[in-house]
Amino acid sequence: MKDINRSNLDSKKIDDQKKRAAEKKLIAKAVEGDTKAGTEIVLQHQGNVYNLALRMTGNEHEAESVLQETFLKVFEKLPEFRGESSLGTWIHRIATNIVLMQLRKRKGKYFVPIEDENRADEDNGGDIAYVARSFDRDPLELTLNEELKKSLEKAIIELPPNLRTAFVLKDMEDHSMAEIAEQTGKSISAIKADLHRARVKLRKKLAEFIDKGASNG
Amino acid sequence: MDKKSPCKATLEQLCDVLEYELGHEAGSKACKEILEHVKNCPECCAEVDTLRKTVRIFKQIPEREVPQDVQWRLLTELNLNLPASGKIDNKVEV
Ligand SMILES: [Zn+2]
């Protein structure tokens, strides 16, 4: 048993090394102007960037513009890439900075005074007893059908921008609190507060979906 | 929990507990103390449990494919060529 685990671990390590070596080669080729290598880099990482941008902006046009800007930057900076992280992590970081910049640019249009947001939260937290009752139907058993997927995506888009940023980066993209604080220029406790409010709002929406689903079925 | 609640756990503390439980952040001593409280408090327990389920369900939303026209415009913008097949295939060999 132990030996099997050890050999699995070893083969994973070897796989990682192979992957890194292949990646290094691909980057070197792309830097030399090999368009096939460049295309391959785009095709490998575009999905990650596009989905991050789509979830953060909630808008296909803005997501596309983030996608283009990110890869323009990636190829501009690629000769400086030192391989301290994987290429994917490095690209993801560039994309995050660009999408946050984009959100800041439009902040004027979407800005909600904090006091108003807090007041709205008090009505929107939902009654925990109601939520717990809905959740007793165990949402994990729930099948993510097209309709529910769309509803959940919409629920994320409808969050105020600061709450959405915290939720998407932390809970969907797995950034650490410290990373998000650095990327957004906020304190860790401000991020925690945003994250918590986002989760509470989404929990209420989810409880309503489950409730609706249960009464329909 | 809100002001009506007799609980000593604040929102931020519950958030810490959740992070610890989800395995994202190391638990501080204070966090572990709150976790003890949460285990024995039905209200806080429901709070953390439903939040945990919420995060898990949202995490299951699958990624969307990049639409073909968006890929086209991206590659064009970058002066890159389409793969020789002329078709964009997302499953590229590494
Ligand atoms: Zn409690």
mmCIF file of C-alpha atoms and ligand atoms in Angstrom:
data_model
loop_
_atom_site.group_PDB
_atom_site.id
_atom_site.type_symbol
_atom_site.label_atom_id
_atom_site.label_comp_id
_atom_site.label_asym_id
_atom_site.label_seq_id
_atom_site.Cartn_x
_atom_site.Cartn_y
_atom_site.Cartn_z
ATOM 1 C CA MET A 1 0.000 0.000 0.000
ATOM 2 C CA LYS A 2 2.738 2.365 1.034
ATOM 3 C CA ASP A 3 4.781 1.451 -2.031
ATOM 4 C CA ILE A 4 1.861 2.127 -4.325
ATOM 5 C CA ASN A 5 1.357 5.549 -2.729
ATOM 6 C CA ARG A 6 5.031 6.296 -3.022
ATOM 7 C CA SER A 7 5.143 5.357 -6.688
ATOM 8 C CA ASN A 8 2.010 7.410 -7.376
ATOM 9 C CA LEU A 9 3.650 10.365 -5.710
ATOM 10 C CA ASP A 10 6.861 9.844 -7.666
ATOM 11 C CA SER A 11 5.066 9.558 -10.968
ATOM 12 C CA LYS A 12 3.102 12.722 -10.193
ATOM 13 C CA LYS A 13 6.368 14.494 -9.463
ATOM 14 C CA ILE A 14 7.858 13.247 -12.712
ATOM 15 C CA ASP A 15 4.715 14.311 -14.582
ATOM 16 C CA ASP A 16 4.989 17.790 -13.077
ATOM 17 C CA GLN A 17 8.636 18.017 -14.072
ATOM 18 C CA LYS A 18 7.846 16.874 -17.598
ATOM 19 C CA LYS A 19 5.030 19.393 -17.819
ATOM 20 C CA ARG A 20 7.272 22.210 -16.631
ATOM 21 C CA ALA A 21 9.990 21.229 -19.113
ATOM 22 C CA ALA A 22 7.484 21.137 -21.992
ATOM 23 C CA GLU A 23 6.134 24.486 -20.882
ATOM 24 C CA LYS A 24 9.618 25.989 -20.821
ATOM 25 C CA LYS A 25 10.228 24.792 -24.374
ATOM 26 C CA LEU A 26 6.891 26.146 -25.545
ATOM 27 C CA ILE A 27 7.623 29.553 -23.996
ATOM 28 C CA ALA A 28 11.086 29.691 -25.555
ATOM 29 C CA LYS A 29 9.609 28.953 -28.975
ATOM 30 C CA ALA A 30 6.869 31.555 -28.553
ATOM 31 C CA VAL A 31 9.437 34.170 -27.502
ATOM 32 C CA GLU A 32 11.391 33.429 -30.685
ATOM 33 C CA GLY A 33 8.246 34.235 -32.639
ATOM 34 C CA ASP A 34 6.966 30.741 -33.357
ATOM 35 C CA THR A 35 3.275 31.398 -33.977
ATOM 36 C CA LYS A 36 2.302 27.775 -33.463
ATOM 37 C CA ALA A 37 3.736 27.885 -29.945
ATOM 38 C CA GLY A 38 2.033 31.214 -29.321
ATOM 39 C CA THR A 39 -1.282 29.806 -30.450
ATOM 40 C CA GLU A 40 -0.834 26.811 -28.218
ATOM 41 C CA ILE A 41 -0.264 29.032 -25.187
ATOM 42 C CA VAL A 42 -3.433 30.959 -25.987
ATOM 43 C CA LEU A 43 -5.515 27.829 -26.484
ATOM 44 C CA GLN A 44 -4.274 26.314 -23.245
ATOM 45 C CA HIS A 45 -5.008 29.316 -21.060
ATOM 46 C CA GLN A 46 -7.774 31.328 -22.725
ATOM 47 C CA GLY A 47 -10.544 29.396 -20.946
ATOM 48 C CA ASN A 48 -9.235 30.226 -17.516
ATOM 49 C CA VAL A 49 -8.849 33.928 -18.342
ATOM 50 C CA TYR A 50 -12.210 34.193 -20.100
ATOM 51 C CA ASN A 51 -14.123 32.571 -17.244
ATOM 52 C CA LEU A 52 -12.424 34.719 -14.623
ATOM 53 C CA ALA A 53 -13.269 37.831 -16.641
ATOM 54 C CA LEU A 54 -16.831 36.719 -17.293
ATOM 55 C CA ARG A 55 -17.532 36.015 -13.646
ATOM 56 C CA MET A 56 -15.919 39.232 -12.475
ATOM 57 C CA THR A 57 -17.521 41.549 -15.039
ATOM 58 C CA GLY A 58 -20.721 39.631 -15.717
ATOM 59 C CA ASN A 59 -20.521 40.885 -19.272
ATOM 60 C CA GLU A 60 -19.400 39.081 -22.426
ATOM 61 C CA HIS A 61 -18.040 42.185 -24.164
ATOM 62 C CA GLU A 62 -15.984 43.227 -21.184
ATOM 63 C CA ALA A 63 -14.786 39.650 -20.736
ATOM 64 C CA GLU A 64 -13.573 39.618 -24.321
ATOM 65 C CA SER A 65 -11.759 42.890 -23.895
ATOM 66 C CA VAL A 66 -10.072 41.579 -20.718
ATOM 67 C CA LEU A 67 -9.121 38.415 -22.601
ATOM 68 C CA GLN A 68 -7.459 40.377 -25.410
ATOM 69 C CA GLU A 69 -5.724 42.823 -23.116
ATOM 70 C CA THR A 70 -4.426 39.964 -20.965
ATOM 71 C CA PHE A 71 -2.834 38.066 -23.838
ATOM 72 C CA LEU A 72 -1.373 41.221 -25.374
ATOM 73 C CA LYS A 73 0.306 41.784 -22.007
ATOM 74 C CA VAL A 74 1.299 38.111 -21.721
ATOM 75 C CA PHE A 75 3.176 38.165 -25.030
ATOM 76 C CA GLU A 76 4.721 41.544 -24.273
ATOM 77 C CA LYS A 77 6.043 40.266 -20.935
ATOM 78 C CA LEU A 78 6.780 36.678 -21.921
ATOM 79 C CA PRO A 79 10.528 37.290 -22.515
ATOM 80 C CA GLU A 80 10.741 38.371 -18.855
ATOM 81 C CA PHE A 81 8.949 35.281 -17.537
ATOM 82 C CA ARG A 82 11.349 33.512 -15.159
ATOM 83 C CA GLY A 83 9.293 30.438 -14.388
ATOM 84 C CA GLU A 84 9.002 31.126 -10.661
ATOM 85 C CA SER A 85 5.403 29.993 -10.901
ATOM 86 C CA SER A 86 3.670 27.971 -13.584
ATOM 87 C CA LEU A 87 2.748 29.830 -16.754
ATOM 88 C CA GLY A 88 -0.927 29.375 -15.894
ATOM 89 C CA THR A 89 -0.528 31.035 -12.491
ATOM 90 C CA TRP A 90 1.435 33.893 -14.040
ATOM 91 C CA ILE A 91 -1.197 34.482 -16.745
ATOM 92 C CA HIS A 92 -3.978 34.265 -14.161
ATOM 93 C CA ARG A 93 -2.286 36.962 -12.091
ATOM 94 C CA ILE A 94 -1.998 39.275 -15.098
ATOM 95 C CA ALA A 95 -5.662 38.662 -15.936
ATOM 96 C CA THR A 96 -6.739 39.415 -12.362
ATOM 97 C CA ASN A 97 -4.950 42.749 -12.385
ATOM 98 C CA ILE A 98 -6.472 43.704 -15.716
ATOM 99 C CA VAL A 99 -9.997 42.749 -14.717
ATOM 100 C CA LEU A 100 -9.707 44.659 -11.431
ATOM 101 C CA MET A 101 -8.488 47.701 -13.341
ATOM 102 C CA GLN A 102 -11.483 47.377 -15.648
ATOM 103 C CA LEU A 103 -13.855 47.251 -12.671
ATOM 104 C CA ARG A 104 -12.222 50.297 -11.125
ATOM 105 C CA LYS A 105 -12.655 52.212 -14.385
ATOM 106 C CA ARG A 106 -16.392 51.685 -14.384
ATOM 107 C CA LYS A 107 -16.774 52.140 -10.639
ATOM 108 C CA GLY A 108 -18.282 55.599 -11.051
ATOM 109 C CA LYS A 109 -21.164 54.119 -12.979
ATOM 110 C CA TYR A 110 -21.883 51.290 -10.584
ATOM 111 C CA PHE A 111 -20.781 52.767 -7.303
ATOM 112 C CA VAL A 112 -23.153 52.072 -4.446
ATOM 113 C CA PRO A 113 -22.597 54.050 -1.241
ATOM 114 C CA ILE A 114 -21.501 51.670 1.499
ATOM 115 C CA GLU A 115 -24.243 52.767 3.893
ATOM 116 C CA ASP A 116 -26.907 51.842 1.369
ATOM 117 C CA GLU A 117 -25.319 48.493 0.721
ATOM 118 C CA ASN A 118 -25.273 47.706 4.426
ATOM 119 C CA ARG A 119 -28.883 48.674 4.839
ATOM 120 C CA ALA A 120 -29.862 46.525 1.891
ATOM 121 C CA ASP A 121 -27.969 43.635 3.456
ATOM 122 C CA GLU A 122 -30.093 43.671 6.551
ATOM 123 C CA ASP A 123 -33.148 42.868 4.464
ATOM 124 C CA ASN A 124 -31.297 40.466 2.230
ATOM 125 C CA GLY A 125 -29.570 38.151 4.682
ATOM 126 C CA GLY A 126 -32.597 35.958 4.861
ATOM 127 C CA ASP A 127 -34.113 34.250 7.828
ATOM 128 C CA ILE A 128 -31.671 31.550 8.913
ATOM 129 C CA ALA A 129 -34.475 29.215 9.947
ATOM 130 C CA TYR A 130 -35.963 29.431 6.457
ATOM 131 C CA VAL A 131 -32.551 28.959 4.868
ATOM 132 C CA ALA A 132 -31.730 25.965 7.053
ATOM 133 C CA ARG A 133 -35.109 24.381 6.246
ATOM 134 C CA SER A 134 -34.503 24.772 2.510
ATOM 135 C CA PHE A 135 -31.001 23.433 2.860
ATOM 136 C CA ASP A 136 -32.285 20.371 4.674
ATOM 137 C CA ARG A 137 -33.268 19.206 1.227
ATOM 138 C CA ASP A 138 -29.510 19.068 0.747
ATOM 139 C CA PRO A 139 -28.472 21.288 -2.147
ATOM 140 C CA LEU A 140 -25.513 19.023 -2.849
ATOM 141 C CA GLU A 141 -27.986 16.449 -4.105
ATOM 142 C CA LEU A 142 -29.346 19.077 -6.417
ATOM 143 C CA THR A 143 -28.478 18.521 -10.036
ATOM 144 C CA LEU A 144 -26.931 21.505 -11.700
ATOM 145 C CA ASN A 145 -29.283 21.644 -14.643
ATOM 146 C CA GLU A 146 -29.026 24.431 -17.216
ATOM 147 C CA GLU A 147 -31.669 26.512 -15.512
ATOM 148 C CA LEU A 148 -30.032 26.331 -12.102
ATOM 149 C CA LYS A 149 -26.589 27.025 -13.574
ATOM 150 C CA LYS A 150 -27.929 30.152 -15.235
ATOM 151 C CA SER A 151 -29.667 31.242 -12.052
ATOM 152 C CA LEU A 152 -26.489 30.812 -10.007
ATOM 153 C CA GLU A 153 -24.403 32.681 -12.581
ATOM 154 C CA LYS A 154 -26.958 35.471 -12.535
ATOM 155 C CA ALA A 155 -26.884 35.578 -8.733
ATOM 156 C CA ILE A 156 -23.127 36.167 -8.837
ATOM 157 C CA ILE A 157 -23.478 38.904 -11.460
ATOM 158 C CA GLU A 158 -26.103 40.664 -9.375
ATOM 159 C CA LEU A 159 -23.811 41.012 -6.365
ATOM 160 C CA PRO A 160 -22.415 44.516 -5.794
ATOM 161 C CA PRO A 161 -18.959 44.695 -7.442
ATOM 162 C CA ASN A 162 -16.923 44.609 -4.232
ATOM 163 C CA LEU A 163 -18.804 41.587 -2.891
ATOM 164 C CA ARG A 164 -18.564 39.841 -6.251
ATOM 165 C CA THR A 165 -14.822 40.465 -6.399
ATOM 166 C CA ALA A 166 -14.288 38.878 -2.987
ATOM 167 C CA PHE A 167 -16.521 35.906 -3.750
ATOM 168 C CA VAL A 168 -15.201 35.131 -7.222
ATOM 169 C CA LEU A 169 -11.541 35.496 -6.305
ATOM 170 C CA LYS A 170 -11.784 33.623 -3.015
ATOM 171 C CA ASP A 171 -14.454 31.016 -3.420
ATOM 172 C CA MET A 172 -14.366 30.341 -7.135
ATOM 173 C CA GLU A 173 -10.777 31.081 -8.119
ATOM 174 C CA ASP A 174 -9.157 29.982 -4.842
ATOM 175 C CA HIS A 175 -6.955 33.030 -4.271
ATOM 176 C CA SER A 176 -5.749 33.446 -0.696
ATOM 177 C CA MET A 177 -7.097 36.284 1.479
ATOM 178 C CA ALA A 178 -3.642 37.859 1.463
ATOM 179 C CA GLU A 179 -3.474 37.770 -2.350
ATOM 180 C CA ILE A 180 -6.899 39.376 -2.709
ATOM 181 C CA ALA A 181 -6.022 42.052 -0.174
ATOM 182 C CA GLU A 182 -2.911 42.854 -2.170
ATOM 183 C CA GLN A 183 -4.688 42.801 -5.529
ATOM 184 C CA THR A 184 -7.560 45.024 -4.398
ATOM 185 C CA GLY A 185 -5.598 47.265 -2.033
ATOM 186 C CA LYS A 186 -8.013 46.459 0.780
ATOM 187 C CA SER A 187 -7.347 45.090 4.249
ATOM 188 C CA ILE A 188 -7.832 41.396 4.928
ATOM 189 C CA SER A 189 -10.657 42.113 7.349
ATOM 190 C CA ALA A 190 -12.430 44.250 4.713
ATOM 191 C CA ILE A 191 -12.143 41.340 2.286
ATOM 192 C CA LYS A 192 -13.501 38.952 4.913
ATOM 193 C CA ALA A 193 -16.463 41.238 5.509
ATOM 194 C CA ASP A 194 -17.165 41.491 1.756
ATOM 195 C CA LEU A 195 -16.806 37.756 1.357
ATOM 196 C CA HIS A 196 -19.147 37.004 4.205
ATOM 197 C CA ARG A 197 -21.802 39.389 2.912
ATOM 198 C CA ALA A 198 -21.492 37.864 -0.555
ATOM 199 C CA ARG A 199 -21.936 34.346 0.810
ATOM 200 C CA VAL A 200 -24.952 35.352 2.870
ATOM 201 C CA LYS A 201 -26.627 36.956 -0.141
ATOM 202 C CA LEU A 202 -25.903 33.957 -2.353
ATOM 203 C CA ARG A 203 -27.091 31.568 0.329
ATOM 204 C CA LYS A 204 -30.431 33.326 0.424
ATOM 205 C CA LYS A 205 -30.760 33.128 -3.368
ATOM 206 C CA LEU A 206 -29.794 29.464 -3.297
ATOM 207 C CA ALA A 207 -32.367 28.714 -0.584
ATOM 208 C CA GLU A 208 -35.005 30.330 -2.771
ATOM 209 C CA PHE A 209 -33.964 28.271 -5.803
ATOM 210 C CA ILE A 210 -34.108 25.062 -3.784
ATOM 211 C CA ASP A 211 -37.453 26.033 -2.363
ATOM 212 C CA LYS A 212 -38.803 26.808 -5.810
ATOM 213 C CA GLY A 213 -37.344 23.593 -7.227
ATOM 214 C CA ALA A 214 -38.908 21.548 -4.439
ATOM 215 C CA SER A 215 -42.354 23.051 -4.916
ATOM 216 C CA ASN A 216 -42.113 22.583 -8.711
ATOM 217 C CA GLY A 217 -40.997 18.973 -8.438
ATOM 218 C CA MET B 1 -25.266 36.220 13.617
ATOM 219 C CA ASP B 2 -27.126 39.458 14.121
ATOM 220 C CA LYS B 3 -27.480 41.580 17.206
ATOM 221 C CA LYS B 4 -30.424 39.592 18.523
ATOM 222 C CA SER B 5 -28.284 36.498 18.778
ATOM 223 C CA PRO B 6 -26.827 35.658 22.185
ATOM 224 C CA CYS B 7 -23.811 34.139 20.433
ATOM 225 C CA LYS B 8 -20.357 35.375 20.995
ATOM 226 C CA ALA B 9 -19.255 34.481 17.486
ATOM 227 C CA THR B 10 -19.019 37.493 15.196
ATOM 228 C CA LEU B 11 -19.444 37.332 11.435
ATOM 229 C CA GLU B 12 -15.737 37.675 10.891
ATOM 230 C CA GLN B 13 -15.030 34.839 13.281
ATOM 231 C CA LEU B 14 -17.527 32.615 11.523
ATOM 232 C CA CYS B 15 -15.839 33.501 8.251
ATOM 233 C CA ASP B 16 -12.505 32.418 9.749
ATOM 234 C CA VAL B 17 -14.038 29.166 10.922
ATOM 235 C CA LEU B 18 -15.395 28.508 7.465
ATOM 236 C CA GLU B 19 -12.037 29.190 5.831
ATOM 237 C CA TYR B 20 -10.404 26.844 8.305
ATOM 238 C CA GLU B 21 -13.021 24.173 7.702
ATOM 239 C CA LEU B 22 -12.786 24.487 3.945
ATOM 240 C CA GLY B 23 -9.075 23.951 4.390
ATOM 241 C CA HIS B 24 -8.045 27.270 2.857
ATOM 242 C CA GLU B 25 -6.469 29.003 5.819
ATOM 243 C CA ALA B 26 -4.637 27.809 8.885
ATOM 244 C CA GLY B 27 -6.753 28.011 12.010
ATOM 245 C CA SER B 28 -5.614 30.481 14.660
ATOM 246 C CA LYS B 29 -6.122 29.743 18.351
ATOM 247 C CA ALA B 30 -9.077 32.145 18.440
ATOM 248 C CA CYS B 31 -10.562 30.422 15.400
ATOM 249 C CA LYS B 32 -10.307 27.009 17.046
ATOM 250 C CA GLU B 33 -12.044 28.376 20.140
ATOM 251 C CA ILE B 34 -14.889 29.689 18.020
ATOM 252 C CA LEU B 35 -15.057 26.345 16.243
ATOM 253 C CA GLU B 36 -15.651 24.709 19.630
ATOM 254 C CA HIS B 37 -18.486 27.150 20.241
ATOM 255 C CA VAL B 38 -19.929 26.551 16.781
ATOM 256 C CA LYS B 39 -20.023 22.797 17.367
ATOM 257 C CA ASN B 40 -22.125 23.266 20.468
ATOM 258 C CA CYS B 41 -24.363 26.061 19.247
ATOM 259 C CA PRO B 42 -27.204 25.026 16.919
ATOM 260 C CA GLU B 43 -27.590 28.554 15.554
ATOM 261 C CA CYS B 44 -23.945 29.043 14.648
ATOM 262 C CA CYS B 45 -23.784 25.484 13.411
ATOM 263 C CA ALA B 46 -26.656 26.088 10.967
ATOM 264 C CA GLU B 47 -25.019 29.335 9.933
ATOM 265 C CA VAL B 48 -21.669 27.763 9.109
ATOM 266 C CA ASP B 49 -23.184 24.631 7.617
ATOM 267 C CA THR B 50 -25.434 26.487 5.171
ATOM 268 C CA LEU B 51 -22.636 28.846 4.171
ATOM 269 C CA ARG B 52 -20.333 25.902 3.542
ATOM 270 C CA LYS B 53 -22.950 24.242 1.339
ATOM 271 C CA THR B 54 -23.471 27.502 -0.537
ATOM 272 C CA VAL B 55 -19.782 27.797 -1.362
ATOM 273 C CA ARG B 56 -19.622 24.162 -2.486
ATOM 274 C CA ILE B 57 -22.601 24.480 -4.816
ATOM 275 C CA PHE B 58 -21.339 27.675 -6.450
ATOM 276 C CA LYS B 59 -17.964 26.037 -6.934
ATOM 277 C CA GLN B 60 -19.678 23.383 -9.055
ATOM 278 C CA ILE B 61 -20.709 25.832 -11.759
ATOM 279 C CA PRO B 62 -18.757 24.588 -14.777
ATOM 280 C CA GLU B 63 -16.559 26.913 -16.801
ATOM 281 C CA ARG B 64 -17.968 28.158 -20.069
ATOM 282 C CA GLU B 65 -16.226 27.427 -23.352
ATOM 283 C CA VAL B 66 -14.686 30.439 -25.050
ATOM 284 C CA PRO B 67 -16.988 31.133 -28.013
ATOM 285 C CA GLN B 68 -15.424 30.446 -31.428
ATOM 286 C CA ASP B 69 -15.795 34.028 -32.653
ATOM 287 C CA VAL B 70 -14.128 35.336 -29.487
ATOM 288 C CA GLN B 71 -11.196 32.926 -30.063
ATOM 289 C CA TRP B 72 -10.949 34.046 -33.690
ATOM 290 C CA ARG B 73 -10.776 37.709 -32.788
ATOM 291 C CA LEU B 74 -8.240 37.019 -30.029
ATOM 292 C CA LEU B 75 -5.871 35.122 -32.320
ATOM 293 C CA THR B 76 -6.257 37.767 -35.008
ATOM 294 C CA GLU B 77 -5.532 40.550 -32.527
ATOM 295 C CA LEU B 78 -2.377 38.721 -31.468
ATOM 296 C CA ASN B 79 -1.304 38.072 -35.084
ATOM 297 C CA LEU B 80 -1.399 34.371 -34.431
ATOM 298 C CA ASN B 81 -2.512 31.685 -36.805
ATOM 299 C CA LEU B 82 -5.239 29.225 -36.449
ATOM 300 C CA PRO B 83 -4.066 25.644 -36.070
ATOM 301 C CA ALA B 84 -3.380 24.016 -39.454
ATOM 302 C CA SER B 85 -6.697 22.180 -39.353
ATOM 303 C CA GLY B 86 -8.399 25.567 -39.593
ATOM 304 C CA LYS B 87 -10.497 24.446 -36.699
ATOM 305 C CA ILE B 88 -10.036 25.596 -33.146
ATOM 306 C CA ASP B 89 -9.665 22.588 -30.944
ATOM 307 C CA ASN B 90 -9.564 23.235 -27.225
ATOM 308 C CA LYS B 91 -7.847 19.974 -26.499
ATOM 309 C CA VAL B 92 -4.317 20.861 -27.446
ATOM 310 C CA GLU B 93 -1.457 18.487 -26.794
ATOM 311 C CA VAL B 94 0.921 19.661 -24.098
HETATM 312 ZN ZN ZN C 1 -23.482 30.475 18.500
#
